[in-house]
Amino acid sequence: MWYNHTTEAWVDPLPHAHRESDECFIILQGSVIVEVEGERFTIGPREFCCFPIGIYHQIVEVHPGFIQFLTSQKGASVIP
């Protein structure tokens, strides 16, 4: 489990998927817009999101520029 917090804007440059494990996170503060296989969703405070192994996803926007979240995944192996 990792705690991530930043005031710098960031996005995933390209959609990607993970080979070894699901990627899950809980937003603590702020919100993100994620794109999952072509469909966009907003994930906000106290909401949970999980991308199963092999599902292409991308963080396309971070609001309001400051984000705090907890994330969990087994490995960093990514499928481009």
Coordinates of N, CA, C and O in Angstrom, one line a residue, residues 5-70:
H5 N 0.7 11.8 -2.5 CA 0.1 13.1 -2.4 C 1.0 14.0 -3.2 O 2.2 13.9 -3.2
T6 N 0.4 15.0 -3.9 CA 1.2 15.9 -4.7 C 0.3 17.2 -5.0 O -0.9 17.1 -5.0
T7 N 1.0 18.3 -5.2 CA 0.3 19.5 -5.6 C 0.6 19.8 -7.1 O 0.1 20.7 -7.6
E8 N 1.4 18.9 -7.7 CA 1.8 19.1 -9.1 C 0.8 18.3 -10.0 O 0.5 17.2 -9.7
A9 N 0.3 19.0 -11.0 CA -0.6 18.3 -12.0 C 0.2 17.2 -12.7 O 1.4 17.3 -13.0
W10 N -0.5 16.1 -12.9 CA 0.1 15.0 -13.6 C -1.0 14.2 -14.3 O -2.2 14.2 -13.9
V11 N -0.6 13.4 -15.3 CA -1.5 12.5 -16.0 C -0.7 11.3 -16.4 O 0.5 11.4 -16.5
D12 N -1.4 10.2 -16.7 CA -0.7 9.1 -17.4 C -0.5 9.5 -18.8 O -1.5 9.9 -19.5
P13 N 0.7 9.4 -19.4 CA 0.8 9.8 -20.8 C 0.1 9.0 -21.8 O -0.4 9.5 -22.8
L14 N -0.1 7.7 -21.5 CA -0.8 6.8 -22.4 C -1.6 5.8 -21.6 O -1.3 5.5 -20.5
P15 N -2.7 5.2 -22.2 CA -3.4 4.1 -21.5 C -2.4 3.0 -21.3 O -1.5 2.7 -22.2
H16 N -2.6 2.2 -20.2 CA -1.7 1.1 -20.0 C -2.5 0.1 -19.1 O -3.6 0.4 -18.6
A17 N -2.0 -1.1 -19.0 CA -2.6 -2.2 -18.2 C -1.4 -2.8 -17.4 O -0.3 -2.6 -17.7
H18 N -1.8 -3.6 -16.4 CA -0.8 -4.2 -15.5 C -0.9 -5.8 -15.8 O -1.9 -6.3 -15.9
R19 N 0.3 -6.4 -15.8 CA 0.4 -7.8 -16.0 C 0.3 -8.7 -14.8 O -0.2 -9.8 -14.8
E20 N 0.7 -8.1 -13.6 CA 0.9 -9.0 -12.4 C -0.2 -8.9 -11.4 O -0.3 -9.8 -10.6
S21 N -0.9 -7.8 -11.4 CA -1.9 -7.6 -10.3 C -2.9 -6.5 -10.7 O -2.7 -5.7 -11.6
D22 N -4.0 -6.5 -10.0 CA -5.0 -5.4 -10.1 C -4.3 -4.2 -9.6 O -3.4 -4.2 -8.7
E23 N -4.8 -3.0 -10.1 CA -4.3 -1.7 -9.5 C -5.6 -1.1 -8.8 O -6.6 -0.9 -9.5
C24 N -5.5 -0.9 -7.5 CA -6.6 -0.3 -6.8 C -6.2 0.9 -6.1 O -5.1 1.0 -5.6
F25 N -7.1 1.9 -5.9 CA -6.8 3.1 -5.1 C -8.1 3.7 -4.5 O -9.2 3.4 -5.0
I26 N -7.9 4.4 -3.4 CA -8.9 5.1 -2.7 C -8.5 6.6 -2.7 O -7.4 6.9 -2.3
I27 N -9.4 7.5 -3.2 CA -9.1 8.9 -3.2 C -9.4 9.4 -1.8 O -10.5 9.2 -1.3
L28 N -8.5 10.1 -1.2 CA -8.6 10.7 0.1 C -9.0 12.2 0.0 O -9.9 12.7 0.7
Q29 N -8.4 12.9 -1.0 CA -8.7 14.3 -1.2 C -8.4 14.6 -2.7 O -7.5 14.1 -3.3
G30 N -9.3 15.5 -3.2 CA -9.2 15.8 -4.7 C -10.0 14.9 -5.5 O -10.8 14.1 -4.9
S31 N -9.8 14.8 -6.7 CA -10.5 13.9 -7.6 C -9.7 13.7 -8.9 O -8.8 14.5 -9.2
V32 N -10.0 12.6 -9.5 CA -9.3 12.2 -10.8 C -10.3 11.8 -11.8 O -11.4 11.3 -11.5
I33 N -10.0 12.1 -13.0 CA -10.8 11.5 -14.1 C -10.0 10.4 -14.8 O -8.8 10.6 -15.1
V34 N -10.6 9.2 -14.8 CA -9.9 8.1 -15.4 C -10.6 7.7 -16.7 O -11.8 7.8 -16.8
E35 N -9.9 7.2 -17.6 CA -10.4 6.6 -18.8 C -10.2 5.1 -18.8 O -9.0 4.7 -18.7
V36 N -11.2 4.3 -18.9 CA -11.1 2.9 -18.9 C -11.7 2.3 -20.2 O -12.9 2.5 -20.4
E37 N -10.8 1.8 -21.0 CA -11.3 1.3 -22.3 C -12.2 2.2 -23.0 O -13.3 1.8 -23.5
G38 N -11.8 3.5 -23.1 CA -12.6 4.5 -23.9 C -13.7 5.2 -23.2 O -14.3 6.1 -23.7
E39 N -14.0 4.8 -21.9 CA -15.1 5.5 -21.2 C -14.5 6.2 -20.0 O -13.6 5.7 -19.3
R40 N -15.0 7.5 -19.7 CA -14.4 8.3 -18.7 C -15.3 8.3 -17.4 O -16.5 8.3 -17.5
F41 N -14.6 8.3 -16.3 CA -15.3 8.3 -15.0 C -14.5 9.3 -14.0 O -13.3 9.4 -14.1
T42 N -15.3 10.0 -13.2 CA -14.7 10.8 -12.1 C -14.7 10.1 -10.8 O -15.7 9.6 -10.4
I43 N -13.5 10.0 -10.2 CA -13.4 9.3 -8.9 C -13.1 10.4 -7.8 O -12.1 11.1 -8.0
G44 N -13.9 10.5 -6.8 CA -13.7 11.6 -5.8 C -13.4 11.1 -4.4 O -13.2 9.9 -4.2
P45 N -13.3 12.0 -3.4 CA -13.0 11.6 -2.1 C -13.9 10.5 -1.5 O -15.1 10.4 -1.8
R46 N -13.2 9.6 -0.8 CA -13.8 8.4 -0.2 C -14.4 7.4 -1.2 O -15.1 6.5 -0.9
E47 N -13.9 7.5 -2.5 CA -14.4 6.5 -3.5 C -13.2 5.6 -3.8 O -12.0 6.0 -3.8
F48 N -13.6 4.4 -4.2 CA -12.6 3.3 -4.5 C -12.7 3.0 -6.0 O -13.7 3.0 -6.6
C49 N -11.5 2.7 -6.5 CA -11.5 2.3 -8.0 C -10.5 1.2 -8.1 O -9.5 1.1 -7.4
C50 N -10.8 0.2 -9.0 CA -10.0 -0.9 -9.2 C -9.9 -1.3 -10.7 O -10.9 -1.4 -11.3
F51 N -8.7 -1.4 -11.2 CA -8.5 -1.8 -12.6 C -8.0 -3.2 -12.6 O -6.8 -3.5 -12.1
P52 N -8.7 -4.2 -13.0 CA -8.3 -5.6 -13.0 C -7.1 -5.8 -14.0 O -6.9 -5.0 -14.9
I53 N -6.3 -6.9 -13.7 CA -5.2 -7.2 -14.6 C -5.7 -7.2 -16.0 O -6.7 -7.7 -16.4
G54 N -4.8 -6.6 -16.9 CA -5.1 -6.6 -18.3 C -6.1 -5.5 -18.8 O -6.2 -5.4 -20.0
I55 N -6.7 -4.8 -17.9 CA -7.7 -3.7 -18.4 C -6.9 -2.4 -18.6 O -6.2 -1.9 -17.7
Y56 N -7.0 -1.9 -19.8 CA -6.3 -0.6 -20.2 C -7.0 0.5 -19.5 O -8.3 0.6 -19.6
H57 N -6.2 1.4 -18.9 CA -6.8 2.6 -18.2 C -5.7 3.7 -18.2 O -4.6 3.5 -18.5
Q58 N -6.2 4.9 -17.9 CA -5.4 6.1 -17.9 C -6.0 7.2 -17.0 O -7.2 7.4 -17.1
I59 N -5.1 7.8 -16.2 CA -5.6 9.0 -15.5 C -5.4 10.2 -16.4 O -4.3 10.4 -16.9
V60 N -6.5 10.8 -16.8 CA -6.5 11.9 -17.8 C -6.5 13.3 -17.2 O -6.2 14.3 -17.9
E61 N -6.9 13.4 -15.9 CA -7.0 14.7 -15.3 C -7.0 14.5 -13.8 O -7.7 13.6 -13.2
V62 N -6.4 15.5 -13.1 CA -6.3 15.5 -11.6 C -6.9 16.8 -11.2 O -6.5 17.9 -11.6
H63 N -7.9 16.7 -10.3 CA -8.6 18.0 -9.7 C -8.4 18.0 -8.2 O -8.5 17.0 -7.6
P64 N -8.2 19.1 -7.6 CA -8.0 20.4 -8.2 C -6.6 20.7 -8.4 O -6.2 21.9 -8.4
G65 N -5.8 19.7 -8.6 CA -4.3 19.9 -8.8 C -3.6 19.3 -7.6 O -2.5 18.9 -7.6
F66 N -4.3 19.2 -6.4 CA -3.8 18.5 -5.2 C -4.5 17.2 -5.1 O -5.8 17.2 -5.1
I67 N -3.8 16.1 -4.9 CA -4.5 14.8 -4.8 C -3.8 14.0 -3.7 O -2.6 14.1 -3.5
Q68 N -4.6 13.3 -2.9 CA -4.1 12.4 -1.9 C -4.8 11.1 -2.1 O -6.1 11.1 -2.3
F69 N -4.1 10.0 -2.3 CA -4.7 8.7 -2.4 C -3.9 7.6 -1.9 O -2.7 7.7 -1.8
L70 N -4.5 6.5 -1.6 CA -3.8 5.2 -1.2 C -3.9 4.3 -2.4 O -5.0 4.2 -3.0

